[in-house]
């Protein structure tokens, strides 16, 4: 019987352990987590979600404080079109985040950055261009295009000197999405180096509607694999979403996948950015405490724990400090929901907003507990402590369990004393 370690992912002149850790924002996929995956011979993702906020936390910069100071005059105004990111500072923050990570890289693996198109930041094209180019300038090994179709993203960086050097990948959830991307990016004469196929059991934002349960990752992977063969295109496929054991991963590798992308089991590791009290909530969760809802202002359905503090909160939009989801006209669905509910309840100070959430603020505070479908199984991957809490794992332990396990077994860690 084979295991993941019997396979290798070939990217250019690299041969890698075919395990990729997913790019979870905001700073849930930390540099420390990505660097462990790279040290162990795989690929680790950092995320560029809200990168000025991340650098403030990591390097004591003042990007958020200074932006709030600049636009404080607009806090009470429902029109946020004036709130803009300074592109030079955005470039600076991205280079700081990526550069420090790449300087610390050890081992034979690689570090990629997950780049979300839905972070529109009141200037979708300009801010996306800056984030991608700055990451390339800072030495990133690869960029994974996420949260959107990215039909014009290759064109934004095609004149960069590293355009054909950096590994570029796209996340899709259907063959149709892939076909659209390949058609629109064809003029750059550059195919993606890999395709992440994210299924309906993934965590966070989903590329499906509320009918997600009607879809199956293996079926989508087979459809895309067969179409690529028919088109004589040799692009590595990377299934993602619901791959909980090494055996799950091996099954995809045996059907022709080049690697797997995994995330949920790494959320409860020491290297992960989630605070330990939130990790304990993930461990304790039962299957019926996980839902797919529509509270994200991006318009995408989102999987999360029902007990997330971000659900039904009362917070005022924090666009002057954050504003990462403002569209090109300075609009956000949470602002609309907030204004509607306050208009419907005049004079009330604490008005709960149930249908949308201030995603920027809650992701920054780790109050939006997005999760994968199998989060309820995390309790079976570790030991329960005498006080009722669960033992936090190491990224190395989880990585090696994926790499070497067979027969759907999950290796428990050494019990802490």
PDB file of N, CA and C in Angstrom, residues 36-84:
ATOM      1  N   UNK A  36       7.862  25.910   8.013  1.00  0.00           N
ATOM      2  CA  UNK A  36       7.965  24.507   8.421  1.00  0.00           C
ATOM      3  C   UNK A  36       7.662  23.578   7.257  1.00  0.00           C
ATOM      4  N   UNK A  37       6.614  23.886   6.501  1.00  0.00           N
ATOM      5  CA  UNK A  37       6.280  23.062   5.338  1.00  0.00           C
ATOM      6  C   UNK A  37       7.430  23.056   4.341  1.00  0.00           C
ATOM      7  N   UNK A  38       8.048  24.220   4.129  1.00  0.00           N
ATOM      8  CA  UNK A  38       9.179  24.302   3.201  1.00  0.00           C
ATOM      9  C   UNK A  38      10.393  23.554   3.735  1.00  0.00           C
ATOM     10  N   UNK A  39      10.643  23.683   5.025  1.00  0.00           N
ATOM     11  CA  UNK A  39      11.784  22.966   5.630  1.00  0.00           C
ATOM     12  C   UNK A  39      11.650  21.459   5.483  1.00  0.00           C
ATOM     13  N   UNK A  40      10.407  20.988   5.527  1.00  0.00           N
ATOM     14  CA  UNK A  40      10.148  19.553   5.456  1.00  0.00           C
ATOM     15  C   UNK A  40      10.050  19.048   4.018  1.00  0.00           C
ATOM     16  N   UNK A  41      10.268  19.938   3.046  1.00  0.00           N
ATOM     17  CA  UNK A  41      10.331  19.521   1.655  1.00  0.00           C
ATOM     18  C   UNK A  41       9.080  19.730   0.850  1.00  0.00           C
ATOM     19  N   UNK A  42       8.055  20.346   1.453  1.00  0.00           N
ATOM     20  CA  UNK A  42       6.818  20.627   0.738  1.00  0.00           C
ATOM     21  C   UNK A  42       6.724  22.095   0.368  1.00  0.00           C
ATOM     22  N   UNK A  43       5.497  22.566   0.239  1.00  0.00           N
ATOM     23  CA  UNK A  43       5.244  23.975  -0.070  1.00  0.00           C
ATOM     24  C   UNK A  43       4.350  24.557   1.019  1.00  0.00           C
ATOM     25  N   UNK A  44       4.740  25.702   1.539  1.00  0.00           N
ATOM     26  CA  UNK A  44       3.928  26.404   2.517  1.00  0.00           C
ATOM     27  C   UNK A  44       3.422  27.709   1.953  1.00  0.00           C
ATOM     28  N   UNK A  45       2.192  28.049   2.274  1.00  0.00           N
ATOM     29  CA  UNK A  45       1.603  29.317   1.851  1.00  0.00           C
ATOM     30  C   UNK A  45       1.582  30.314   3.002  1.00  0.00           C
ATOM     31  N   UNK A  46       1.953  31.544   2.710  1.00  0.00           N
ATOM     32  CA  UNK A  46       1.526  32.663   3.527  1.00  0.00           C
ATOM     33  C   UNK A  46       0.373  33.320   2.784  1.00  0.00           C
ATOM     34  N   UNK A  47      -0.310  34.245   3.435  1.00  0.00           N
ATOM     35  CA  UNK A  47      -1.437  34.938   2.794  1.00  0.00           C
ATOM     36  C   UNK A  47      -1.136  36.427   2.736  1.00  0.00           C
ATOM     37  N   UNK A  48      -1.596  37.079   1.662  1.00  0.00           N
ATOM     38  CA  UNK A  48      -1.425  38.532   1.612  1.00  0.00           C
ATOM     39  C   UNK A  48      -2.713  39.241   2.015  1.00  0.00           C
ATOM     40  N   UNK A  49      -3.642  38.513   2.630  1.00  0.00           N
ATOM     41  CA  UNK A  49      -4.879  39.128   3.102  1.00  0.00           C
ATOM     42  C   UNK A  49      -4.567  40.151   4.186  1.00  0.00           C
ATOM     43  N   UNK A  50      -4.966  41.397   3.961  1.00  0.00           N
ATOM     44  CA  UNK A  50      -4.793  42.474   4.937  1.00  0.00           C
ATOM     45  C   UNK A  50      -3.339  42.617   5.367  1.00  0.00           C
ATOM     46  N   UNK A  51      -2.443  42.610   4.396  1.00  0.00           N
ATOM     47  CA  UNK A  51      -1.012  42.567   4.707  1.00  0.00           C
ATOM     48  C   UNK A  51      -0.519  43.753   5.540  1.00  0.00           C
ATOM     49  N   UNK A  52      -1.036  44.982   5.387  1.00  0.00           N
ATOM     50  CA  UNK A  52      -0.590  46.041   6.304  1.00  0.00           C
ATOM     51  C   UNK A  52      -0.917  45.731   7.763  1.00  0.00           C
ATOM     52  N   UNK A  53      -2.086  45.121   7.989  1.00  0.00           N
ATOM     53  CA  UNK A  53      -2.480  44.729   9.334  1.00  0.00           C
ATOM     54  C   UNK A  53      -1.540  43.664   9.887  1.00  0.00           C
ATOM     55  N   UNK A  54      -1.162  42.723   9.030  1.00  0.00           N
ATOM     56  CA  UNK A  54      -0.261  41.645   9.448  1.00  0.00           C
ATOM     57  C   UNK A  54       1.112  42.198   9.808  1.00  0.00           C
ATOM     58  N   UNK A  55       1.630  43.108   9.003  1.00  0.00           N
ATOM     59  CA  UNK A  55       2.955  43.655   9.310  1.00  0.00           C
ATOM     60  C   UNK A  55       2.924  44.493  10.586  1.00  0.00           C
ATOM     61  N   UNK A  56       1.800  45.160  10.846  1.00  0.00           N
ATOM     62  CA  UNK A  56       1.689  45.896  12.112  1.00  0.00           C
ATOM     63  C   UNK A  56       1.836  44.948  13.298  1.00  0.00           C
ATOM     64  N   UNK A  57       1.202  43.781  13.195  1.00  0.00           N
ATOM     65  CA  UNK A  57       1.275  42.809  14.280  1.00  0.00           C
ATOM     66  C   UNK A  57       2.668  42.200  14.389  1.00  0.00           C
ATOM     67  N   UNK A  58       3.278  41.904  13.250  1.00  0.00           N
ATOM     68  CA  UNK A  58       4.553  41.187  13.247  1.00  0.00           C
ATOM     69  C   UNK A  58       5.761  42.091  13.473  1.00  0.00           C
ATOM     70  N   UNK A  59       5.703  43.312  12.927  1.00  0.00           N
ATOM     71  CA  UNK A  59       6.912  44.142  12.899  1.00  0.00           C
ATOM     72  C   UNK A  59       6.716  45.511  13.543  1.00  0.00           C
ATOM     73  N   UNK A  60       5.585  45.692  14.242  1.00  0.00           N
ATOM     74  CA  UNK A  60       5.318  46.940  14.965  1.00  0.00           C
ATOM     75  C   UNK A  60       5.290  48.161  14.045  1.00  0.00           C
ATOM     76  N   UNK A  61       4.880  47.949  12.809  1.00  0.00           N
ATOM     77  CA  UNK A  61       4.650  49.085  11.922  1.00  0.00           C
ATOM     78  C   UNK A  61       3.335  49.754  12.308  1.00  0.00           C
ATOM     79  N   UNK A  62       3.018  50.883  11.676  1.00  0.00           N
ATOM     80  CA  UNK A  62       1.838  51.665  12.060  1.00  0.00           C
ATOM     81  C   UNK A  62       0.928  51.952  10.857  1.00  0.00           C
ATOM     82  N   UNK A  63       0.882  51.030   9.909  1.00  0.00           N
ATOM     83  CA  UNK A  63       0.106  51.283   8.700  1.00  0.00           C
ATOM     84  C   UNK A  63      -1.373  51.524   9.000  1.00  0.00           C
ATOM     85  N   UNK A  64      -1.970  50.700   9.842  1.00  0.00           N
ATOM     86  CA  UNK A  64      -3.396  50.837  10.147  1.00  0.00           C
ATOM     87  C   UNK A  64      -3.656  52.109  10.948  1.00  0.00           C
ATOM     88  N   UNK A  65      -2.843  52.353  11.960  1.00  0.00           N
ATOM     89  CA  UNK A  65      -3.003  53.550  12.786  1.00  0.00           C
ATOM     90  C   UNK A  65      -2.880  54.815  11.944  1.00  0.00           C
ATOM     91  N   UNK A  66      -1.900  54.844  11.055  1.00  0.00           N
ATOM     92  CA  UNK A  66      -1.697  56.032  10.224  1.00  0.00           C
ATOM     93  C   UNK A  66      -2.825  56.222   9.214  1.00  0.00           C
ATOM     94  N   UNK A  67      -3.343  55.113   8.672  1.00  0.00           N
ATOM     95  CA  UNK A  67      -4.457  55.216   7.721  1.00  0.00           C
ATOM     96  C   UNK A  67      -5.709  55.735   8.425  1.00  0.00           C
ATOM     97  N   UNK A  68      -5.978  55.235   9.629  1.00  0.00           N
ATOM     98  CA  UNK A  68      -7.122  55.709  10.393  1.00  0.00           C
ATOM     99  C   UNK A  68      -6.980  57.203  10.719  1.00  0.00           C
ATOM    100  N   UNK A  69      -5.772  57.611  11.087  1.00  0.00           N
ATOM    101  CA  UNK A  69      -5.522  59.021  11.391  1.00  0.00           C
ATOM    102  C   UNK A  69      -5.792  59.892  10.162  1.00  0.00           C
ATOM    103  N   UNK A  70      -5.380  59.405   8.988  1.00  0.00           N
ATOM    104  CA  UNK A  70      -5.557  60.173   7.756  1.00  0.00           C
ATOM    105  C   UNK A  70      -7.025  60.351   7.397  1.00  0.00           C
ATOM    106  N   UNK A  71      -7.848  59.298   7.638  1.00  0.00           N
ATOM    107  CA  UNK A  71      -9.242  59.338   7.196  1.00  0.00           C
ATOM    108  C   UNK A  71     -10.239  59.409   8.350  1.00  0.00           C
ATOM    109  N   UNK A  72      -9.775  59.772   9.535  1.00  0.00           N
ATOM    110  CA  UNK A  72     -10.661  59.806  10.696  1.00  0.00           C
ATOM    111  C   UNK A  72     -11.840  60.745  10.481  1.00  0.00           C
ATOM    112  N   UNK A  73     -11.650  61.793   9.699  1.00  0.00           N
ATOM    113  CA  UNK A  73     -12.723  62.759   9.417  1.00  0.00           C
ATOM    114  C   UNK A  73     -13.925  62.098   8.758  1.00  0.00           C
ATOM    115  N   UNK A  74     -13.713  60.894   8.161  1.00  0.00           N
ATOM    116  CA  UNK A  74     -14.772  60.258   7.372  1.00  0.00           C
ATOM    117  C   UNK A  74     -15.499  59.142   8.119  1.00  0.00           C
ATOM    118  N   UNK A  75     -15.147  58.910   9.377  1.00  0.00           N
ATOM    119  CA  UNK A  75     -15.667  57.750  10.114  1.00  0.00           C
ATOM    120  C   UNK A  75     -17.191  57.720  10.142  1.00  0.00           C
ATOM    121  N   UNK A  76     -17.828  58.856  10.333  1.00  0.00           N
ATOM    122  CA  UNK A  76     -19.293  58.896  10.445  1.00  0.00           C
ATOM    123  C   UNK A  76     -19.995  58.926   9.089  1.00  0.00           C
ATOM    124  N   UNK A  77     -19.219  59.025   8.025  1.00  0.00           N
ATOM    125  CA  UNK A  77     -19.786  59.142   6.684  1.00  0.00           C
ATOM    126  C   UNK A  77     -20.008  57.749   6.088  1.00  0.00           C
ATOM    127  N   UNK A  78     -21.190  57.498   5.566  1.00  0.00           N
ATOM    128  CA  UNK A  78     -21.467  56.188   4.954  1.00  0.00           C
ATOM    129  C   UNK A  78     -20.822  56.053   3.585  1.00  0.00           C
ATOM    130  N   UNK A  79     -20.389  57.152   2.988  1.00  0.00           N
ATOM    131  CA  UNK A  79     -19.701  57.128   1.692  1.00  0.00           C
ATOM    132  C   UNK A  79     -18.205  56.927   1.947  1.00  0.00           C
ATOM    133  N   UNK A  80     -17.668  55.784   1.558  1.00  0.00           N
ATOM    134  CA  UNK A  80     -16.273  55.444   1.827  1.00  0.00           C
ATOM    135  C   UNK A  80     -15.389  55.567   0.583  1.00  0.00           C
ATOM    136  N   UNK A  81     -15.883  56.226  -0.453  1.00  0.00           N
ATOM    137  CA  UNK A  81     -15.127  56.283  -1.704  1.00  0.00           C
ATOM    138  C   UNK A  81     -13.812  57.052  -1.554  1.00  0.00           C
ATOM    139  N   UNK A  82     -13.738  57.928  -0.564  1.00  0.00           N
ATOM    140  CA  UNK A  82     -12.524  58.716  -0.368  1.00  0.00           C
ATOM    141  C   UNK A  82     -11.399  57.901   0.279  1.00  0.00           C
ATOM    142  N   UNK A  83     -11.739  56.774   0.904  1.00  0.00           N
ATOM    143  CA  UNK A  83     -10.769  55.993   1.686  1.00  0.00           C
ATOM    144  C   UNK A  83      -9.914  55.137   0.754  1.00  0.00           C
ATOM    145  N   UNK A  84      -8.702  55.556   0.552  1.00  0.00           N
ATOM    146  CA  UNK A  84      -7.805  54.875  -0.382  1.00  0.00           C
ATOM    147  C   UNK A  84      -6.556  54.359   0.326  1.00  0.00           C
TER     148      UNK A  84
END
